[in-house]
Coordinates of C-alpha atoms (C1' of nucleotides) in Angstrom, one line a residue:
Chain A
M196 CA -59.5 37.2 -62.6
M197 CA -57.9 40.8 -63.4
V198 CA -54.3 40.8 -64.4
Y199 CA -52.5 44.0 -63.9
T200 CA -49.2 44.5 -66.2
S201 CA -46.6 47.5 -65.4
K202 CA -43.4 48.4 -66.1
Y203 CA -42.5 48.6 -62.5
P204 CA -42.3 46.1 -60.2
P205 CA -44.9 45.4 -57.8
F206 CA -45.3 46.6 -53.7
F207 CA -48.3 45.4 -52.0
V208 CA -49.7 47.9 -49.5
T209 CA -51.1 46.7 -46.4
V210 CA -52.3 48.4 -43.3
D211 CA -52.6 47.6 -39.6
G212 CA -53.9 48.5 -36.4
V213 CA -52.4 48.7 -33.2
V214 CA -55.7 49.0 -31.4
L215 CA -55.0 49.5 -27.1
T216 CA -57.2 49.8 -24.4
V217 CA -57.4 49.3 -20.5
R218 CA -58.9 46.0 -19.1
D219 CA -58.4 44.3 -16.2
D220 CA -56.2 47.3 -14.8
A221 CA -53.8 46.2 -17.4
L222 CA -53.0 47.6 -21.4
C223 CA -54.3 45.5 -23.8
A224 CA -54.2 45.7 -27.5
L225 CA -56.4 43.4 -30.2
V226 CA -54.7 40.4 -32.3
V227 CA -56.0 37.8 -34.2
T228 CA -55.0 34.7 -35.5
R229 CA -53.7 34.0 -38.2
G230 CA -55.6 31.6 -40.4
G231 CA -53.6 31.5 -43.7
E232 CA -49.9 31.2 -44.5
P233 CA -47.4 32.7 -44.2
Y234 CA -47.3 32.8 -39.8
K235 CA -50.8 30.5 -40.0
G236 CA -51.8 30.2 -36.0
T237 CA -49.5 32.6 -35.3
L238 CA -51.0 35.9 -33.5
A239 CA -50.8 39.0 -35.6
L240 CA -52.4 42.4 -35.9
P241 CA -55.5 43.3 -37.3
G242 CA -55.0 44.5 -40.9
G243 CA -54.6 43.2 -44.5
F244 CA -55.1 44.7 -48.2
V245 CA -55.4 48.1 -49.2
D246 CA -57.9 48.1 -52.0
I247 CA -56.6 50.1 -55.4
D248 CA -59.3 53.1 -54.8
E249 CA -59.2 53.0 -51.2
D250 CA -57.9 56.0 -48.7
L251 CA -55.7 54.5 -46.3
P252 CA -57.7 55.3 -43.3
V253 CA -61.0 54.0 -44.4
A254 CA -59.1 50.8 -45.5
A255 CA -57.3 49.9 -41.9
V256 CA -61.2 51.3 -40.2
R257 CA -62.9 48.3 -42.6
E258 CA -60.1 45.7 -41.5
L259 CA -61.0 45.9 -38.3
S260 CA -64.5 45.7 -38.6
E261 CA -63.9 42.7 -41.3
E262 CA -61.4 40.9 -38.6
T263 CA -62.8 41.8 -35.6
G264 CA -66.3 42.5 -35.3
L265 CA -64.8 46.1 -33.7
S266 CA -66.6 49.4 -34.8
V267 CA -64.1 52.3 -34.5
R268 CA -66.9 55.1 -35.4
G269 CA -66.1 58.4 -33.1
Q270 CA -62.6 56.6 -31.7
H271 CA -59.4 57.9 -31.6
V272 CA -57.8 57.0 -34.8
E273 CA -54.2 58.5 -36.0
Q274 CA -52.1 57.1 -38.5
L275 CA -48.6 54.9 -36.3
A276 CA -46.3 54.9 -38.9
T277 CA -45.0 52.3 -42.3
Y278 CA -42.6 49.6 -42.2
G279 CA -41.6 48.8 -45.0
A280 CA -38.2 46.4 -44.5
P281 CA -37.6 44.8 -48.0
D282 CA -37.8 41.2 -46.3
R283 CA -40.6 41.9 -44.1
D284 CA -43.4 39.8 -46.0
P285 CA -41.5 36.3 -47.2
R286 CA -43.7 36.6 -50.1
H287 CA -44.1 39.8 -51.3
R288 CA -42.6 43.5 -51.2
T289 CA -44.9 44.8 -48.7
I290 CA -45.5 48.6 -47.4
S291 CA -47.7 48.2 -43.9
V292 CA -49.2 51.3 -42.7
A293 CA -50.1 51.0 -39.6
Y294 CA -52.4 53.0 -37.2
L295 CA -52.9 53.7 -33.8
V296 CA -56.6 53.4 -32.5
V297 CA -57.6 53.3 -28.7
L298 CA -60.9 52.2 -27.8
P299 CA -62.8 52.1 -23.7
D300 CA -63.1 48.8 -22.4
L301 CA -66.7 48.2 -23.8
A302 CA -66.7 46.5 -27.1
E303 CA -65.9 42.5 -26.8
P304 CA -64.5 41.5 -30.4
V305 CA -66.5 38.7 -32.1
G306 CA -63.8 37.8 -34.9
G307 CA -64.8 38.1 -38.6
D308 CA -64.6 36.5 -41.9
D309 CA -60.7 37.0 -42.6
A310 CA -59.0 35.8 -39.3
T311 CA -60.1 32.8 -37.2
D312 CA -61.0 34.7 -34.1
A313 CA -59.8 37.6 -32.2
H314 CA -58.7 38.8 -28.5
W315 CA -57.7 41.3 -26.4
H316 CA -53.9 40.3 -25.2
R317 CA -51.4 42.2 -22.0
V318 CA -49.1 44.4 -23.9
T319 CA -46.5 43.0 -21.8
W320 CA -47.4 39.2 -22.3
L321 CA -47.2 40.1 -26.2
L322 CA -44.3 41.4 -26.4
A323 CA -42.0 39.5 -23.8
R324 CA -41.1 36.9 -26.2
K325 CA -39.8 37.4 -29.9
D326 CA -41.7 34.9 -31.4
R327 CA -45.6 36.0 -30.2
L328 CA -46.9 38.4 -33.0
A329 CA -46.0 37.5 -36.6
F330 CA -44.1 39.2 -39.6
D331 CA -42.5 42.4 -37.6
H332 CA -46.1 43.1 -35.4
R333 CA -43.9 43.5 -32.0
H334 CA -42.0 46.0 -33.9
I335 CA -44.6 48.0 -34.8
L336 CA -46.6 47.3 -31.6
R337 CA -44.2 48.3 -29.4
D338 CA -44.3 51.8 -31.1
G339 CA -48.0 52.0 -30.8
V340 CA -47.4 51.8 -27.0
E341 CA -44.7 54.4 -26.9
R342 CA -46.9 56.6 -29.3
A343 CA -49.5 56.3 -26.7
R344 CA -47.7 56.3 -23.6
A345 CA -45.7 59.9 -24.8
K346 CA -49.2 61.2 -26.1
L347 CA -51.0 60.4 -22.7
E348 CA -48.4 63.4 -21.0
Y349 CA -49.3 66.0 -23.6
T350 CA -52.3 65.3 -25.2
A351 CA -55.7 64.4 -24.2
L352 CA -55.5 61.0 -25.3
G353 CA -56.4 59.4 -22.1
T354 CA -60.2 60.3 -22.1
S355 CA -60.0 58.1 -25.2
F356 CA -59.4 55.0 -23.2
C357 CA -62.7 55.9 -21.5
G358 CA -66.1 55.6 -22.3
S359 CA -68.4 58.6 -23.4
L360 CA -69.1 59.2 -19.2
F361 CA -66.2 58.1 -16.9
T362 CA -65.2 59.2 -13.5
I363 CA -61.8 61.0 -12.3
A364 CA -60.3 57.9 -11.2
E365 CA -61.4 55.7 -14.2
L366 CA -58.9 58.2 -16.2
R367 CA -56.3 58.5 -13.7
R368 CA -56.7 54.2 -13.6
V369 CA -55.8 54.7 -17.3
Y370 CA -52.5 57.1 -16.5
E371 CA -51.5 54.3 -13.9
V372 CA -51.4 51.6 -16.1
V373 CA -50.3 52.7 -19.3
W374 CA -47.5 54.9 -18.0
G375 CA -47.1 51.9 -14.7
V376 CA -47.0 54.2 -11.7
E377 CA -49.4 55.4 -9.0
L378 CA -50.7 58.6 -9.4
D379 CA -52.0 60.8 -5.8
P380 CA -55.5 61.0 -6.3
G381 CA -56.5 64.6 -5.1
N382 CA -53.7 66.0 -7.2
F383 CA -54.6 64.3 -10.6
H384 CA -58.2 65.0 -10.2
R385 CA -56.9 68.7 -9.2
K386 CA -54.6 68.6 -12.8
V387 CA -57.4 67.2 -14.9
T388 CA -60.5 69.3 -13.8
G389 CA -58.1 72.6 -13.7
V390 CA -56.4 72.3 -17.4
P391 CA -59.8 74.5 -19.3
G392 CA -61.3 72.0 -22.1
F393 CA -60.2 68.8 -21.1
V394 CA -63.1 67.0 -19.2
E395 CA -66.3 68.6 -18.8
P396 CA -68.2 67.9 -15.9
S397 CA -71.9 66.0 -17.0
G398 CA -73.6 67.4 -13.7
E399 CA -74.5 63.3 -13.5
K400 CA -73.0 61.3 -10.6
A401 CA -71.7 57.9 -10.3
S402 CA -72.4 55.3 -8.1
R403 CA -69.9 52.9 -8.4
G404 CA -69.4 50.0 -5.5
T405 CA -68.7 52.0 -2.1
G406 CA -67.9 55.2 -0.9
R407 CA -69.0 58.6 -2.2
R408 CA -70.4 59.0 -5.5
A409 CA -67.7 60.3 -7.7
T410 CA -69.1 63.3 -10.9
L411 CA -69.2 62.1 -14.1
Y412 CA -67.2 63.8 -16.6
R413 CA -67.3 64.1 -20.5
R414 CA -64.1 64.4 -22.9
G415 CA -63.5 68.2 -23.1
P416 CA -62.8 70.1 -27.3
L417 CA -59.1 70.3 -26.0
A418 CA -56.8 68.6 -27.7
A419 CA -53.4 69.1 -26.9
L420 CA -52.3 70.2 -23.5
N421 CA -50.2 72.9 -22.3
P422 CA -48.5 72.2 -20.0
P423 CA -48.2 68.9 -20.4
L424 CA -49.1 66.3 -17.7
T425 CA -46.0 65.7 -15.4
R426 CA -45.1 62.2 -15.5
T427 CA -43.3 62.0 -12.5
A428 CA -45.4 60.1 -10.2
M429 CA -47.6 62.4 -8.3
K430 CA -47.4 60.1 -5.4
Chain B
M1051 CA -37.8 46.8 -70.0
M1052 CA -38.8 44.0 -67.5
V1053 CA -42.9 43.8 -67.3
Y1054 CA -44.3 42.9 -64.2
T1055 CA -47.6 41.3 -63.6
S1056 CA -49.8 40.7 -60.9
K1057 CA -53.3 39.6 -59.6
Y1058 CA -53.2 42.5 -57.7
P1059 CA -53.9 46.0 -58.3
P1060 CA -50.2 47.9 -58.3
F1061 CA -48.9 50.5 -56.2
F1062 CA -46.1 52.9 -56.5
V1063 CA -44.5 53.8 -53.7
T1064 CA -42.2 56.9 -53.4
V1065 CA -40.3 58.9 -50.8
D1066 CA -40.9 62.2 -49.8
G1067 CA -37.9 64.8 -47.8
V1068 CA -39.2 67.8 -45.5
V1069 CA -35.4 68.8 -45.4
L1070 CA -35.9 72.2 -42.9
T1071 CA -32.7 74.1 -41.9
V1072 CA -32.3 77.9 -39.8
R1073 CA -31.0 80.1 -42.7
D1074 CA -31.2 84.0 -42.6
D1075 CA -33.2 83.8 -39.2
A1076 CA -35.6 82.1 -41.3
L1077 CA -37.2 78.3 -41.4
C1078 CA -36.2 77.2 -44.9
A1079 CA -37.0 74.0 -46.7
L1080 CA -35.0 72.0 -49.6
V1081 CA -37.5 71.9 -52.4
V1082 CA -36.3 70.8 -56.3
T1083 CA -38.1 71.9 -59.6
R1084 CA -39.9 69.2 -61.2
G1085 CA -38.3 68.6 -64.4
G1086 CA -41.3 66.3 -65.6
E1087 CA -44.7 66.0 -65.7
P1088 CA -47.1 66.1 -64.0
Y1089 CA -46.3 69.6 -62.5
K1090 CA -43.9 70.2 -64.4
G1091 CA -42.1 73.5 -63.6
T1092 CA -43.9 73.3 -60.0
L1093 CA -41.6 73.3 -56.8
A1094 CA -41.5 70.2 -55.1
L1095 CA -40.1 68.5 -52.5
P1096 CA -37.2 66.1 -53.3
G1097 CA -37.9 62.4 -53.8
G1098 CA -39.1 59.5 -56.1
F1099 CA -39.9 55.8 -56.2
V1100 CA -38.5 53.4 -54.3
D1101 CA -36.6 50.2 -55.4
I1102 CA -38.4 47.0 -55.0
D1103 CA -35.5 45.7 -52.9
E1104 CA -34.5 48.9 -51.3
D1105 CA -35.6 49.7 -47.3
L1106 CA -37.6 52.9 -47.1
P1107 CA -35.2 55.5 -44.7
V1108 CA -32.4 53.9 -47.7
A1109 CA -34.5 54.9 -50.3
A1110 CA -34.8 58.6 -48.9
V1111 CA -31.3 59.5 -48.6
R1112 CA -30.6 58.1 -51.8
E1113 CA -33.6 60.0 -53.1
L1114 CA -31.8 63.3 -51.3
S1115 CA -28.5 62.6 -52.6
E1116 CA -29.4 62.4 -55.9
E1117 CA -32.1 65.0 -57.2
T1118 CA -29.9 67.6 -54.8
G1119 CA -26.7 66.3 -54.3
L1120 CA -27.0 66.6 -50.4
S1121 CA -25.1 64.1 -48.0
V1122 CA -27.4 63.3 -44.8
R1123 CA -24.9 61.5 -43.2
G1124 CA -25.1 61.3 -39.6
Q1125 CA -28.2 64.0 -39.7
H1126 CA -30.7 63.5 -38.2
V1127 CA -33.4 61.8 -40.3
E1128 CA -37.2 60.3 -39.2
Q1129 CA -39.9 59.3 -40.6
L1130 CA -43.0 62.2 -40.7
A1131 CA -46.2 60.3 -42.1
T1132 CA -47.4 58.7 -44.7
Y1133 CA -49.9 60.1 -47.5
G1134 CA -51.8 58.2 -50.1
A1135 CA -55.3 59.4 -51.0
P1136 CA -56.0 57.5 -53.9
D1137 CA -56.2 61.0 -55.4
R1138 CA -52.8 62.3 -54.7
D1139 CA -51.0 62.0 -58.1
P1140 CA -53.0 61.6 -61.3
R1141 CA -51.0 59.3 -63.0
H1142 CA -51.2 56.0 -60.6
R1143 CA -52.3 54.9 -56.8
T1144 CA -49.4 55.9 -55.1
I1145 CA -48.2 55.7 -51.5
S1146 CA -45.3 58.3 -50.8
V1147 CA -43.7 57.8 -47.1
A1148 CA -42.6 61.1 -46.3
Y1149 CA -39.4 61.9 -43.8
L1150 CA -38.2 64.5 -41.6
V1151 CA -34.4 66.1 -42.6
V1152 CA -32.7 68.4 -40.1
L1153 CA -29.6 70.0 -41.2
P1154 CA -27.2 72.2 -39.9
D1155 CA -27.2 75.7 -42.5
L1156 CA -23.9 74.3 -44.2
A1157 CA -24.3 72.2 -47.3
E1158 CA -25.4 74.1 -50.5
P1159 CA -27.6 72.3 -52.4
V1160 CA -25.9 72.1 -56.2
G1161 CA -29.1 70.1 -57.9
G1162 CA -28.7 66.5 -59.3
D1163 CA -29.6 64.5 -62.3
D1164 CA -33.6 64.0 -61.5
A1165 CA -34.5 67.2 -60.7
T1166 CA -33.5 70.7 -62.7
D1167 CA -32.4 72.4 -59.5
A1168 CA -32.4 72.5 -56.1
H1169 CA -33.4 75.6 -53.6
W1170 CA -33.5 76.8 -50.2
H1171 CA -37.0 78.5 -49.6
R1172 CA -38.7 79.6 -46.2
V1173 CA -41.8 78.0 -45.4
T1174 CA -43.4 80.8 -44.6
W1175 CA -43.0 81.8 -48.7
L1176 CA -44.1 78.0 -49.6
L1177 CA -46.8 77.7 -47.1
A1178 CA -48.2 80.6 -47.8
R1179 CA -50.2 79.8 -51.6
K1180 CA -52.2 76.7 -52.1
D1181 CA -50.4 76.6 -55.1
R1182 CA -46.6 77.3 -54.8
L1183 CA -45.9 72.7 -54.5
A1184 CA -47.1 70.0 -56.2
F1185 CA -49.2 67.4 -55.2
D1186 CA -50.4 67.2 -51.9
H1187 CA -46.5 68.2 -50.8
R1188 CA -47.7 71.5 -49.1
H1189 CA -49.8 69.6 -47.0
I1190 CA -46.5 67.4 -45.9
L1191 CA -44.5 70.4 -45.4
R1192 CA -46.7 71.4 -42.9
D1193 CA -46.8 68.5 -41.4
G1194 CA -43.0 68.4 -40.7
V1195 CA -42.6 71.9 -40.0
E1196 CA -45.0 71.6 -37.2
R1197 CA -43.6 68.2 -36.5
A1198 CA -40.5 69.8 -35.8
R1199 CA -41.7 72.7 -34.0
A1200 CA -43.0 70.0 -31.2
K1201 CA -39.8 67.9 -31.0
L1202 CA -37.8 71.3 -30.0
E1203 CA -39.8 71.3 -26.9
Y1204 CA -39.6 67.6 -25.5
T1205 CA -36.5 66.5 -27.5
A1206 CA -32.8 67.6 -28.4
L1207 CA -34.0 68.2 -31.9
G1208 CA -32.9 72.1 -31.9
T1209 CA -29.3 71.0 -31.4
S1210 CA -29.7 68.9 -35.4
F1211 CA -30.2 72.5 -37.0
C1212 CA -26.6 73.5 -35.6
G1213 CA -23.5 72.5 -37.0
S1214 CA -20.6 70.2 -34.7
L1215 CA -19.9 72.7 -32.5
F1216 CA -22.3 75.8 -31.6
T1217 CA -23.0 78.5 -28.9
I1218 CA -26.0 78.5 -26.7
A1219 CA -27.0 81.8 -28.8
E1220 CA -26.8 80.3 -32.0
L1221 CA -29.2 77.3 -30.2
R1222 CA -31.4 79.7 -28.8
R1223 CA -31.8 81.7 -32.4
V1224 CA -33.0 78.4 -33.9
Y1225 CA -35.7 77.7 -31.2
E1226 CA -36.7 81.6 -31.8
V1227 CA -37.1 81.2 -35.6
V1228 CA -38.9 78.1 -35.6
W1229 CA -40.8 79.0 -32.8
G1230 CA -41.4 82.8 -34.2
V1231 CA -40.8 84.1 -30.4
E1232 CA -37.9 85.9 -28.7
L1233 CA -36.2 84.4 -25.6
D1234 CA -34.9 85.4 -23.2
P1235 CA -30.7 84.9 -23.1
G1236 CA -30.0 84.4 -19.6
N1237 CA -33.0 82.4 -18.8
F1238 CA -32.3 80.0 -21.9
H1239 CA -28.9 79.1 -21.2
R1240 CA -29.3 78.2 -18.0
K1241 CA -31.8 75.9 -18.9
V1242 CA -29.6 74.4 -22.0
T1243 CA -26.4 74.3 -19.8
G1244 CA -29.1 72.6 -16.6
V1245 CA -30.0 69.1 -18.7
P1246 CA -27.4 66.7 -18.4
G1247 CA -26.5 65.3 -21.9
F1248 CA -28.2 68.2 -23.6
V1249 CA -25.0 69.9 -24.7
E1250 CA -22.0 69.4 -24.1
P1251 CA -19.1 72.0 -23.7
S1252 CA -16.7 71.5 -25.9
G1253 CA -13.7 73.6 -24.0
E1254 CA -13.1 76.0 -27.3
K1255 CA -14.4 79.3 -27.2
A1256 CA -16.2 81.2 -30.7
S1257 CA -15.2 84.5 -32.0
R1258 CA -18.6 85.6 -33.2
G1259 CA -18.4 89.4 -34.3
T1260 CA -18.3 91.5 -31.3
G1261 CA -18.8 90.9 -27.5
R1262 CA -17.2 88.6 -25.7
R1263 CA -16.2 84.9 -26.5
A1264 CA -18.6 82.5 -26.1
T1265 CA -18.4 79.1 -25.0
L1266 CA -18.8 76.4 -28.0
Y1267 CA -20.7 73.0 -27.5
R1268 CA -21.4 70.1 -29.5
R1269 CA -24.4 67.9 -28.6
G1270 CA -25.2 65.3 -26.2
P1271 CA -26.5 62.4 -25.8
L1272 CA -29.4 63.5 -24.8
A1273 CA -32.8 62.5 -27.0
A1274 CA -35.7 62.7 -24.7
L1275 CA -36.0 65.9 -22.9
N1276 CA -38.0 65.8 -19.4
P1277 CA -39.3 68.0 -18.6
P1278 CA -39.5 69.6 -21.3
L1279 CA -38.6 73.2 -22.6
T1280 CA -41.2 75.9 -21.7
R1281 CA -42.5 76.8 -24.9
T1282 CA -44.1 80.3 -23.4
A1283 CA -41.9 82.6 -24.0
M1284 CA -39.5 83.2 -21.7
K1285 CA -38.9 86.7 -22.4
Chain C
dC194 C1' -14.0 104.1 -23.8
dC195 C1' -18.1 102.5 -25.3
dA196 C1' -21.9 98.7 -27.9
dA197 C1' -23.0 94.6 -28.0
dA198 C1' -23.1 89.9 -26.6
dA199 C1' -22.2 86.7 -22.6
dG200 C1' -23.4 84.6 -18.5
dT201 C1' -24.5 84.5 -13.3
dG202 C1' -27.3 86.6 -9.5
dT203 C1' -32.0 87.5 -7.6
dT204 C1' -36.5 88.3 -6.9
dT205 C1' -41.1 87.0 -7.4
dG206 C1' -45.2 84.1 -8.8
dA207 C1' -46.6 79.9 -10.1
dT208 C1' -46.2 74.8 -10.0
dT209 C1' -45.7 70.9 -7.9
dT210 C1' -45.7 68.0 -4.3
dA211 C1' -47.2 65.3 -0.4
dC212 C1' -49.9 65.0 3.1
dA213 C1' -53.5 65.7 6.2
dC214 C1' -58.8 66.3 6.4
dC215 C1' -63.4 66.2 5.6
dC216 C1' -67.6 64.4 2.6
dA217 C1' -70.8 61.3 1.1
dT218 C1' -71.9 56.4 0.6
dG219 C1' -72.7 50.8 0.4
dG220 C1' -73.1 47.5 3.6
Chain D
dC493 C1' -71.1 53.1 12.5
dC494 C1' -67.4 52.6 10.0
dA495 C1' -64.9 51.2 5.5
dT496 C1' -63.8 53.2 0.9
dG497 C1' -63.4 56.1 -2.1
dG498 C1' -64.0 61.4 -3.7
dG499 C1' -62.8 65.9 -3.4
dT500 C1' -60.4 69.9 -1.1
dG501 C1' -56.8 72.5 1.7
dT502 C1' -52.7 73.3 3.1
dA503 C1' -47.3 74.3 3.4
dA504 C1' -43.3 73.0 1.6
dA505 C1' -40.5 72.7 -1.9
dT506 C1' -39.2 73.6 -6.7
dC507 C1' -39.6 75.4 -11.1
dA508 C1' -40.2 79.6 -14.2
dA509 C1' -40.1 84.5 -15.4
dA510 C1' -38.2 89.2 -15.4
dC511 C1' -34.6 91.5 -15.1
dA512 C1' -30.6 93.7 -13.1
dC513 C1' -25.5 93.5 -13.0
dT514 C1' -20.6 91.7 -14.2
dT515 C1' -17.4 90.2 -17.9
dT516 C1' -15.5 90.1 -22.1
dT517 C1' -14.4 91.4 -26.5
dG518 C1' -14.3 94.5 -31.3
dG519 C1' -14.1 98.5 -32.5

DNA sequence: CCAAAAGTGTTTGATTTACACCCATGG
DNA sequence: CCATGGGTGTAAATCAAACACTTTTGG
C-alpha cells in the first residue's frame, strides 16, 4: 500500500448525497445502512471518499452509483454545502461536500457494494429523531430539504421530481407534498402553463385512471422563475 | 517540523472570502496581492489554509483578519460554495470552501502579515478580464456576486451593506448599485418600511447634506422576505 | 427663495385568489 | 349516467408602478 507523507496535517474529503424524490405522497430521501464502523448498522446518506484526482461532482455521482445502483445521468445534481466541524467524524478530520439530487419516482435503488442496502425513507421520519442518521447527516438532510423547498418557489426544480413526461396535476402534487400545502388545481394549471419556458406541451395525452385525459408536458428550458411561484396556498 | 503519514492521498483544505461592500456607488470586493508562489504578485481573494482542529467559518474569519486586518464580528458571513477541481491549484489537490461576507463601507483594510496588501476593487473591474485574479477566484467572485444579488431580493441581506443606523435612501442605493437599476424612491420607501421586521425606526434623524432630514433605521429581526422585493425596476 | 431630498397620496394596470362551471373519460 | 379529475371563466381583492405633490432642509 502506498504511504503518503506531508508536512501538513491530513484532511479527508468525502461527498454525501441528499437524494430526494416524491413517493406515495411524501417527500423521501435515499439512505443506506452503514456496513462498517463508525455508526455500523445506522442509516446514513450515501457517500464516500473523494479520489485524489477526481472532481467533486464526479465523486458524488460515482458514490451514488456504487452505493445505491442509481444512475443520475441527466438528473438534477447541485452542490448543497460543505460540512467540516472538527468533531463530525470520530476517526479523522473529514470535510464533507454535500450534493442535492432530485429524481423522479422511477428507479428503485438496488444496494451496491459499499453499503449493505439502500432504501427510500420519508424525510419526516428521518428527521423526527436525532439519532436516525449517522454523523451530522440529519443536519445535512435538513439543509437539503430546505434548499429544495426554497428552490421550488423561484426555479423550475419541481419538474425535476417528475419523469420526462408529466401532467400538470403530477407537478402540482410535487409542490403540495414538498411544501405541505394544498393548491388550487385551476390556478396552479394557469400559473405554470402561463410562465413561458417552464413547461412545454408534448402533444400527447395521459390516461391516468378516471376523469378527463390530461395533456402531458415536458420540462421547459427555463431555469429561473421570475416572478417566483407564490408560496401562499392558492386554495 | 512534524511530518504526517497516511495511507490516503493528502488533500489540502483552504477557505477563501468573497468580501463585498458598496463604495462610491459601486459594488466592491476585497482582494489581496499574493506575496508568494504560485501567482505571486497577482490579486486574489483573501484566504488560506484551515488548521487541522479549526472549524471552517472560524478559519474564514481568522484568515480575513490576518490578511486584511478586518474584523467581521457581527457581520454577515455565510458559506458560499466549495471549489475542488483537481487542477485548480498547481501545487496540490486543494479544496477551497468559499465564504460570502457583506460589510458596510466603514472599515478600511490595512494589510496583514500574510499578504503584502489588501484593497477594495470594483467587481466589474475584477471580473472584466480573465487574468485579474489568481486560481479560480474569478469564478468564486462571480458566484459570490450572483448570490448577493439573488439574496437581496428575498432576504434582508441589503441591510448588511449598511451601518448600524441608515436611511432608507442609503438602503436604496445598495439595491440600485448591486442590481444596477434605478428604483423609485417613494415606492421603495413604502415597500421596505411596509414589510414588518425588515427595518426598524431608531427615532433619530440623519442630516445628510441638503434636503429634508431622513429617519434613521436599524436592521429588523426579519431574515427572509415574503413576498420578495420586486426586482423589476420600480421606475 | 430655490434646489434637492424625504416621504405620502393617488391612479392605473397587472396579478392573485376564490370558486363557479363546463369538458372528457372510465366504470 | 355519474363520479372524478382536467381545464377555463370570471369577479373581487390585492399589489406593483408611475408619478404628482407636500414637507423639510441647506445654501
